Amino acid sequence: MFEIFHYQESKREVLDDFLVRKLWPNLDFKFDWVASMGSSGVLLLIWNSAVLCNELGPLLHCAGTVTISGDFNETIHPEERLNSVGYSPSILAFGEFVNNSEMLYLPLQGRSYTWQNSYSRSRIDRCLISADAGVQWPFMSPTALLGNHSDHPFRSVDAWWEYEDFKKFVSDNWVSACEKSSDLTSRLRELRASIKGWNQNVFRDQNKRIKDLSEEIFQKEAQVDVNLCSEEKRIVIGKLKAELWEVEKRVQSIWVQNSRLNCSTAGDRNTKFFHSVSYKHYKNNHISSIRVEDATYTELSDIQGYIRVFIKSLYGLQTVVNFDLSGFSFEKITEEQANGLMSPFNEEEIFKALSSCGERKAPGPDGFNFYFYRRAWRFMKDVIRGFFEDFRSSSFFT
């Protein structure tokens, strides 16, 4: 039997007894709900009144240490909400619950409010403690934290392309790289060095940028807690929050890319989940030691050296290659198909092959993934076509 049922973020405009009966297994229930407003969905709470009174009632007066903290979505006093009109029924009910449970609420340090939008500010996040907890930790107090929206070798970062002027930077440096070298590998190496410098000097550490913006927003919002917020200050705070949102989206994009998950990046910005998946990939791919014959090596240089020797011996050219194909019968291609194999590569064919690959897959040895090449195609396509033409005429990649 259900004792409590919580239904959240439904877009239904009306909830009634008939709908609740379909959700609840018997007729012994009570429920309450909050209507949908804007992008916020409706909240529905159903409970078994008899069970709730019998089982939760004694807990309100239990002997022991109790702490309750979180977002209560309600205030205890009218002054905890800007421009409050007085004690509402919900405020009185919440205060009665705190008093009946003999809980104490700790004063917030550093801020007057913990939630705000364009029109209102409230203190709805709080910490309630039992008398026993207050005796054990007499100096305990909650402090407002920064208000964030969320809770190696070179490799291209998809979030770079969301940065202002990055496309022009790549285009200009690609022209410079083509002037310095004639082969594609050297040009990509030159471009890679330029982007690494840009990443260090311009893009920088996005997590540090999040921290700096959050601190600046925190300070400005703390100032308007005690003073009237002018339209100019509101605009400044709005611009800072918009920039913070863009930076946090870049960080999420980076972790989604590192996690290599083929899922939509829209919706919940669960960066912690993508962080854990990325870390799992790292742990799976990490080689901490290698055993060669009877010896174990843990130094990075030794591990790299022995792996290089193994790969070279496995795929290197052997002095003698023994094979005999005389016993196989192969199907032959037509003359038209043979001519097609020798026809020049055209731009449409190359770009179609490029677009058919997963753009967020792991990059190749040059560090650039297909996401990068598809967005840089306009100014890199001539050199890439030349690379394919050189291969067609010489049968060698250079």
XYZ file of C-alpha atoms in Angstrom:
398
model
C 0.000 0.000 0.000
C 1.204 3.492 -0.805
C 1.554 5.821 2.149
C 2.815 8.916 0.312
C 2.784 9.588 -3.435
C 4.483 12.593 -5.019
C 3.691 13.517 -8.637
C 5.822 16.358 -9.971
C 6.043 18.597 -13.042
C 2.891 17.445 -14.810
C 1.515 19.916 -17.347
C -2.126 19.169 -16.410
C -4.058 22.312 -15.615
C -6.625 20.686 -13.299
C -6.402 17.773 -10.833
C -9.522 16.286 -9.239
C -10.693 13.356 -7.085
C -11.351 11.186 -10.137
C -7.734 11.383 -11.326
C -6.358 10.833 -7.815
C -8.493 7.715 -7.335
C -6.871 6.224 -10.467
C -3.450 6.790 -8.900
C -4.264 5.648 -5.343
C -5.015 1.990 -4.443
C -7.879 2.689 -1.997
C -10.274 5.417 -0.844
C -8.423 6.287 2.375
C -6.462 9.290 1.109
C -6.123 13.022 1.133
C -4.336 15.141 -1.443
C -3.260 18.658 -2.262
C -1.831 20.222 -5.405
C -0.322 23.402 -6.803
C -1.368 24.524 -10.277
C 1.049 24.833 -13.190
C 2.443 28.332 -13.687
C 4.409 29.211 -16.809
C 7.175 26.674 -17.372
C 6.690 25.191 -13.886
C 4.642 22.008 -13.799
C 1.877 21.122 -11.379
C 2.788 19.468 -8.056
C 0.545 16.757 -6.593
C 0.903 15.177 -3.158
C -1.303 12.279 -1.988
C -1.121 10.671 1.435
C -2.795 8.053 3.575
C -4.096 10.193 6.425
C -4.392 7.385 9.004
C -0.934 5.965 8.357
C 0.609 9.421 8.263
C -0.799 10.353 11.677
C 0.060 7.016 13.327
C 3.591 6.664 11.975
C 4.854 10.225 11.532
C 3.218 11.712 14.615
C 5.559 10.053 17.143
C 8.583 11.120 15.085
C 7.787 14.768 15.771
C 8.657 14.225 19.430
C 11.404 11.629 19.143
C 14.357 11.769 21.521
C 17.583 12.252 19.607
C 19.441 14.482 17.201
C 17.396 15.644 14.208
C 18.382 18.023 11.409
C 16.207 18.871 8.396
C 17.506 21.108 5.627
C 16.518 21.963 2.095
C 14.154 24.011 -0.056
C 10.804 24.206 1.790
C 9.194 26.475 -0.837
C 7.618 28.478 2.000
C 8.617 31.092 4.559
C 7.991 31.162 8.299
C 7.674 34.944 8.701
C 6.331 37.544 6.223
C 9.611 39.507 6.306
C 11.353 36.539 4.697
C 9.589 37.424 1.434
C 10.006 40.785 -0.294
C 6.789 42.858 -0.304
C 4.880 40.200 1.648
C 1.298 41.150 2.547
C 1.289 39.297 5.888
C 0.685 35.834 7.252
C -0.856 33.568 4.626
C -2.501 30.223 5.506
C 0.525 28.334 4.166
C 2.917 30.396 6.315
C 0.802 29.702 9.393
C 0.647 25.973 8.566
C 4.408 25.760 8.114
C 5.025 27.618 11.368
C 2.609 25.306 13.176
C 4.483 22.263 11.844
C 7.815 23.652 13.103
C 6.365 24.428 16.525
C 4.581 21.080 16.915
C 7.714 19.177 15.996
C 9.699 21.277 18.522
C 12.267 22.198 15.876
C 14.446 25.290 15.821
C 15.364 27.125 12.621
C 18.877 28.519 12.294
C 19.418 32.097 11.074
C 21.017 32.376 7.623
C 24.466 33.998 7.410
C 25.550 36.176 4.495
C 22.233 36.695 2.675
C 18.685 37.799 3.394
C 17.148 35.714 0.604
C 18.014 32.409 -1.049
C 15.728 32.548 -4.109
C 14.728 35.285 -6.508
C 13.351 36.007 -9.945
C 12.596 39.233 -11.776
C 9.757 40.170 -9.406
C 10.262 38.514 -6.051
C 12.840 37.449 -3.485
C 12.339 34.918 -0.686
C 14.153 32.876 1.916
C 12.838 29.372 1.313
C 16.025 27.348 1.939
C 16.548 26.723 5.628
C 17.887 24.331 8.227
C 15.737 23.030 11.078
C 17.311 21.294 14.085
C 16.097 19.581 17.227
C 16.917 20.961 20.669
C 19.396 18.117 21.199
C 21.283 19.081 18.030
C 21.482 22.674 19.244
C 23.079 21.521 22.492
C 25.652 19.323 20.753
C 26.642 21.970 18.166
C 25.870 25.342 19.739
C 27.762 27.333 17.081
C 26.170 25.668 14.067
C 24.813 28.076 11.425
C 23.905 27.859 7.702
C 25.796 30.071 5.237
C 24.607 31.042 1.761
C 26.813 29.634 -0.993
C 27.438 30.829 -4.519
C 24.346 30.663 -6.687
C 25.489 28.522 -9.641
C 22.888 27.332 -12.131
C 24.044 23.731 -11.786
C 25.047 21.797 -9.176
C 46.854 16.094 -22.007
C 47.252 15.532 -25.556
C 45.540 18.044 -27.816
C 41.970 17.261 -28.801
C 39.407 19.566 -30.324
C 36.673 20.862 -28.033
C 33.229 21.300 -29.568
C 32.436 24.188 -27.202
C 35.135 26.293 -28.894
C 32.780 26.928 -31.802
C 30.249 28.560 -29.472
C 32.831 31.165 -28.499
C 32.700 34.533 -30.216
C 35.129 34.964 -33.159
C 36.573 31.447 -32.863
C 35.538 30.592 -36.421
C 37.366 33.661 -37.758
C 40.396 32.820 -35.612
C 40.587 29.299 -37.088
C 40.104 30.609 -40.635
C 42.870 33.211 -40.295
C 45.313 30.779 -38.695
C 44.554 28.118 -41.286
C 45.562 30.557 -44.036
C 48.759 31.301 -42.113
C 49.495 27.584 -41.634
C 49.015 26.939 -45.375
C 51.511 29.693 -46.183
C 54.149 28.158 -43.907
C 53.879 24.552 -45.109
C 52.814 22.578 -48.172
C 51.636 19.264 -46.704
C 48.425 18.670 -44.765
C 50.047 17.062 -41.709
C 52.357 20.047 -41.099
C 49.504 22.493 -41.647
C 47.316 20.737 -39.096
C 50.225 20.678 -36.648
C 50.653 24.442 -37.118
C 46.930 25.053 -36.657
C 46.923 22.850 -33.561
C 49.677 24.942 -31.959
C 47.743 28.167 -32.649
C 44.532 26.794 -31.131
C 46.374 25.531 -28.050
C 47.665 29.067 -27.467
C 44.178 30.525 -28.005
C 42.684 27.983 -25.610
C 45.205 28.949 -22.936
C 44.994 32.741 -23.357
C 41.362 33.321 -24.401
C 39.128 30.322 -23.679
C 41.020 29.487 -20.479
C 39.555 27.530 -17.594
C 35.773 27.723 -17.955
C 35.239 26.397 -14.423
C 37.243 29.343 -13.070
C 35.124 31.681 -15.181
C 31.992 30.134 -13.666
C 33.387 30.725 -10.183
C 34.305 34.356 -10.942
C 30.910 35.133 -12.471
C 29.077 33.409 -9.614
C 30.992 35.433 -7.041
C 30.253 38.669 -8.895
C 26.539 37.831 -9.132
C 26.513 36.807 -5.462
C 27.998 40.156 -4.383
C 25.626 42.226 -6.505
C 22.544 40.274 -5.375
C 23.656 40.603 -1.758
C 23.782 44.387 -2.232
C 20.219 44.570 -3.541
C 18.992 42.440 -0.611
C 19.201 45.536 1.570
C 18.730 48.259 -1.053
C 16.254 48.947 -3.794
C 17.286 47.311 -7.044
C 17.482 49.944 -9.795
C 16.744 49.086 -13.403
C 20.436 49.590 -14.223
C 21.531 47.072 -11.579
C 18.866 44.632 -12.756
C 20.234 44.832 -16.311
C 23.820 44.296 -15.111
C 22.839 41.236 -13.051
C 20.807 39.900 -15.969
C 23.783 40.178 -18.338
C 26.066 38.453 -15.834
C 23.593 35.585 -15.444
C 23.253 35.269 -19.215
C 27.030 35.020 -19.555
C 27.167 32.496 -16.693
C 24.540 30.395 -18.448
C 26.584 30.377 -21.671
C 29.777 29.384 -19.850
C 27.995 26.585 -17.975
C 26.602 25.301 -21.287
C 30.172 25.160 -22.625
C 31.319 23.175 -19.597
C 28.414 20.766 -20.009
C 29.245 20.395 -23.716
C 32.843 19.533 -22.822
C 31.775 16.801 -20.387
C 29.184 15.421 -22.807
C 31.930 15.224 -25.436
C 34.321 13.528 -23.012
C 31.665 11.020 -21.958
C 31.186 9.931 -25.615
C 27.472 9.382 -25.039
C 25.223 9.428 -28.105
C 22.403 11.318 -26.428
C 20.804 14.696 -26.794
C 22.546 17.536 -24.984
C 19.270 19.391 -24.556
C 17.219 19.241 -21.368
C 18.650 18.576 -17.928
C 22.216 19.775 -17.623
C 23.405 16.822 -15.586
C 27.123 17.594 -15.784
C 27.863 15.358 -12.802
C 26.537 12.344 -14.716
C 28.659 13.096 -17.793
C 31.648 13.704 -15.505
C 31.241 10.242 -13.978
C 30.944 8.572 -17.403
C 34.038 10.411 -18.628
C 35.963 9.363 -15.527
C 34.876 5.759 -16.112
C 36.296 5.932 -19.646
C 39.543 7.254 -18.221
C 39.773 4.467 -15.635
C 39.051 1.810 -18.262
C 41.708 3.148 -20.618
C 44.347 3.910 -17.999
C 47.397 1.621 -17.932
C 49.179 1.842 -14.584
C 51.690 -0.950 -15.225
C 52.835 -3.372 -17.889
C 54.393 -6.795 -17.559
C 57.069 -7.879 -20.048
C 58.285 -11.445 -19.575
C 59.037 -11.619 -15.826
C 59.421 -7.902 -15.150
C 56.719 -5.325 -14.268
C 57.133 -1.675 -15.280
C 55.210 1.254 -13.788
C 57.084 4.287 -15.149
C 55.234 6.090 -17.936
C 58.282 6.152 -20.237
C 58.791 2.384 -19.861
C 55.095 1.646 -20.510
C 55.084 3.814 -23.635
C 58.314 2.258 -24.900
C 57.224 -1.355 -24.568
C 53.798 -0.640 -26.087
C 55.524 1.024 -29.040
C 57.826 -1.985 -29.503
C 54.869 -4.393 -29.325
C 52.758 -2.477 -31.855
C 55.734 -2.114 -34.198
C 56.470 -5.854 -34.068
C 52.776 -6.649 -34.560
C 52.099 -4.387 -37.535
C 55.578 -3.633 -38.858
C 56.755 -4.798 -42.275
C 58.224 -8.296 -42.113
C 61.220 -9.345 -44.202
C 59.368 -12.318 -45.618
C 55.629 -12.462 -46.208
C 54.332 -15.963 -46.872
C 50.948 -16.127 -48.538
C 49.323 -17.925 -51.435
C 46.102 -16.709 -53.096
C 45.974 -19.318 -55.834
C 43.287 -21.321 -54.079
C 40.817 -18.448 -53.794
C 38.157 -17.564 -56.310
C 37.333 -13.840 -56.302
C 34.359 -12.151 -57.875
C 35.331 -9.580 -60.475
C 34.054 -6.048 -60.660
C 32.689 -4.610 -63.870
C 34.662 -2.260 -66.094
C 32.376 0.582 -65.054
C 33.057 -0.141 -61.379
C 36.789 -0.301 -62.075
C 36.701 3.076 -63.789
C 34.765 4.453 -60.824
C 37.557 3.434 -58.474
C 39.990 5.500 -60.529
C 37.755 8.557 -60.994
C 38.768 11.792 -59.215
C 37.351 12.585 -55.784
C 34.823 15.416 -55.930
C 33.880 17.853 -53.184
C 30.376 16.479 -52.710
C 31.667 12.922 -52.302
C 34.268 13.919 -49.709
C 31.847 16.045 -47.669
C 29.185 13.317 -47.783
C 31.673 10.814 -46.348
C 32.718 13.375 -43.725
C 29.086 14.025 -42.733
C 28.263 10.318 -42.459
C 30.714 9.873 -39.564
C 29.730 10.520 -35.941
C 30.866 14.072 -35.364
C 31.311 13.635 -31.608
C 33.400 10.481 -31.858
C 36.932 10.358 -30.490
C 39.407 12.387 -32.588
C 42.126 10.932 -34.782
C 45.891 11.267 -34.217
C 45.765 14.950 -35.224
C 43.396 15.708 -32.327
C 40.561 17.050 -34.515
C 37.202 15.249 -34.611
C 34.580 15.295 -37.363
C 32.667 18.047 -35.529
C 35.665 20.315 -36.103
C 36.164 19.407 -39.753
C 32.500 19.857 -40.626
C 32.463 23.373 -39.193
C 35.810 24.287 -40.744
C 34.925 22.759 -44.116
C 34.276 26.082 -45.864
C 37.864 27.292 -45.553
C 39.647 23.910 -45.337
C 37.930 22.071 -48.200
C 40.397 23.095 -50.949
C 43.397 21.732 -49.047
C 41.530 18.536 -48.120
C 40.541 17.992 -51.755
C 44.178 18.494 -52.748
C 45.183 15.877 -50.169
C 42.852 13.322 -51.801
C 44.090 14.215 -55.277
C 47.706 13.693 -54.184
C 46.756 10.269 -52.819
C 44.969 9.367 -56.053
C 47.965 10.294 -58.199
C 50.750 8.922 -55.955
C 49.002 6.161 -53.947
C 50.690 7.552 -50.822
C 49.425 9.671 -47.920
C 51.740 12.613 -47.231
